[in-house]
Amino acid sequence: MAYFIQLAFAGLAQGCIYALVALGFTIIYKSSGVINFAQGELLLVGAFIASVAAFEWHLNFFLAVLIAILVTVLIGVLFERLALRRMIGRPVFAVIMITIGLDILLRTGVVATGLSNERPPATPYSIASGINFGGVHFGANEIWTIIVTLLCCAALYVFFRYTRYGLAMRATALDQEAALAMGINIRTTYALAWGIAAAVATIAGVFLAINVTTFDSTLGGIALVAFPAIILGGLDSIPGAVVGGIIIGLVQLLTQGYESHITNIVGTGFDTITPYLLMILLLLVRPYGLFGTRKVERV
Amino acid sequence: MLRLQHLAVMYHGTIAAVQGVSLEVPERGVVALLGANGAGKSTILRAITGLLPLHGGRIVQGSITFEDQHIENRDATQIVRLGIAQVLEGRRLFAELTVDENLRAGAFAVRDAAAIRRSYDRVLDLFPVLRERRQSAAGYLSGGEQQMLAIGRGLMANPKLLLLDEPSLGLAPIMIQQISAIIAEISASGTAVLLVEQNAQMALSLASYGYVLETGKVALAKPAAELLRDETVRTFYLGLHEGTDRANYGMLRERRPERTWSL
């Protein structure tokens, strides 16, 4: 039982990281219909800058994270302003290719600094610290990942529900022209979406980096696992992104923990494909994901 | 108050939707803009409110002035702030948001909280049915209520000029009467109205002046009372034709029923 709880706890924390990445995908997709393939590299850049600020510039952890968030938000907003804005009305495919371009640019940018190998993560607590309870080790990083993810979700909920710009973003997502006719500045809502996505990506990046103890320029690959999470939750649903992320995290870690019992059937490394398997299975039954909008069409 | 001079609009640089239209809306009263589908009515509204770029359209000639300011190059947000609000054709509510949220979204361009509260009270006084349904999703309202909400959302910006695009579309005759009465009330309270309609009967009963558009040009521009007596208008827009000859329906542009793609 303790083993199960240990795995479920780690899975929940891992799922929270997926959830944060998935949130970024979903917020950008909802507001502008763009699937941002650079989401993972925003996470890498965030974790990288936090680490550089903490170890090369000897800054306090919180200051380092703050700088990392500011820089990634700036990258997201500038990218939206300089590249994507010119693409409004162009084929979605072309827009997606541009985000892949940004992905490559960011990753090579990090490599080009020459500091990206074996990076220690910026962290306010020692990586092994935590509390033991009933034979289960609750790692400090896992606990904080879960708490901060919950706080992020709560903050986003308040933002979308109660603020003027949150309402503007929801309205724009539902009907762009009607929102524009109301005087809602669609460009501002796009920029906000990119800013929020970049900020949550950085937060996810900082926790993920602590979790893997040292990281390099491949850290952003996690976005590939967060992708099944958004498909699972339904591409355009924000609660769906969180639920999808947590499910993927739990399933992945539980498979990892128990797969030694079934190696003779599935072989090793089965856990790496479980997110995709889950996604394919769900798509067979519910093509719109768990919470996605079902488009009703009459032909 | 609003003046269009020799306005020409093209879509994607090739399709001339509006060709040299001049029209005027005074500070008080209702002006009707009539015409068949594709005559360019909605294009004119988009040109006024800065929505053309979204549709790949561009003003290629002419000018639009509002209270003596040129607005043809302003963006949609600035135009709403100047005091022009548009109620789009087909209502276009944010179906998943509540009535309350739809109204608040309508006031996005207004920065003054007290002004928003005043508009909010005014709208709910004008449409008491909406007061009871403030917390329900806009998509669940009846057609008439949805039109009321769409107009109410437009009024939340506290406009000096309200542009209404086909408010009678898809409504039962009794609802059309109710909406007419509301438009009259809005006009009486001092807001100028530019009313785009295919329902010429309704539009001309409210308006003091009317323009008839045909393929992007103004075919007729007369006081509403004269338009109601005009032979062409009676035949083709009101469906009233005295005399034994059958109307020459060949002249009437083909009206295709709108295709429904979604529920």
Coordinates of N, CA and C in Angstrom, one line a residue, chain A residues 48-60 63-64 67-68 71 113 115 119:
Chain A
F48 N 16.1 27.2 -17.6 CA 17.5 27.5 -17.9 C 17.9 28.9 -17.3
I49 N 17.0 29.9 -17.5 CA 17.3 31.2 -17.0 C 17.3 31.2 -15.5
A50 N 16.4 30.5 -14.9 CA 16.3 30.5 -13.5 C 17.7 29.9 -12.9
S51 N 18.1 28.8 -13.6 CA 19.4 28.2 -13.1 C 20.6 29.1 -13.3
V52 N 20.6 29.7 -14.5 CA 21.8 30.6 -14.8 C 21.8 31.8 -13.8
A53 N 20.6 32.3 -13.5 CA 20.5 33.4 -12.6 C 20.9 33.0 -11.2
A54 N 20.6 31.8 -10.8 CA 20.9 31.3 -9.5 C 22.3 31.0 -9.3
F55 N 22.9 30.3 -10.3 CA 24.3 29.8 -10.1 C 25.4 30.7 -10.8
E56 N 25.1 31.3 -11.9 CA 26.1 32.1 -12.6 C 26.1 33.6 -12.0
W57 N 24.9 34.0 -11.7 CA 24.8 35.4 -11.2 C 24.6 35.5 -9.7
H58 N 24.5 34.3 -9.1 CA 24.3 34.2 -7.7 C 23.2 34.9 -7.1
L59 N 22.0 34.8 -7.8 CA 20.9 35.5 -7.3 C 20.0 34.6 -6.4
N60 N 19.3 35.2 -5.5 CA 18.3 34.5 -4.7 C 17.3 33.7 -5.6
L63 N 14.2 35.6 -6.8 CA 14.5 36.6 -7.8 C 14.8 35.9 -9.1
A64 N 15.6 34.8 -9.1 CA 15.9 34.1 -10.3 C 14.7 33.6 -11.1
I67 N 12.9 36.6 -12.7 CA 13.6 37.0 -13.9 C 13.2 36.0 -15.0
A68 N 13.3 34.7 -14.7 CA 13.0 33.7 -15.7 C 11.5 33.9 -16.3
V71 N 11.4 37.0 -18.5 CA 12.1 36.8 -19.8 C 11.2 36.0 -20.7
T113 N 24.5 29.3 -25.7 CA 25.1 29.9 -24.6 C 26.3 29.1 -24.0
L115 N 26.1 26.9 -21.8 CA 26.0 26.7 -20.4 C 24.9 25.6 -20.2
R119 N 23.1 21.1 -16.3 CA 22.7 22.3 -15.5 C 22.1 21.9 -14.1

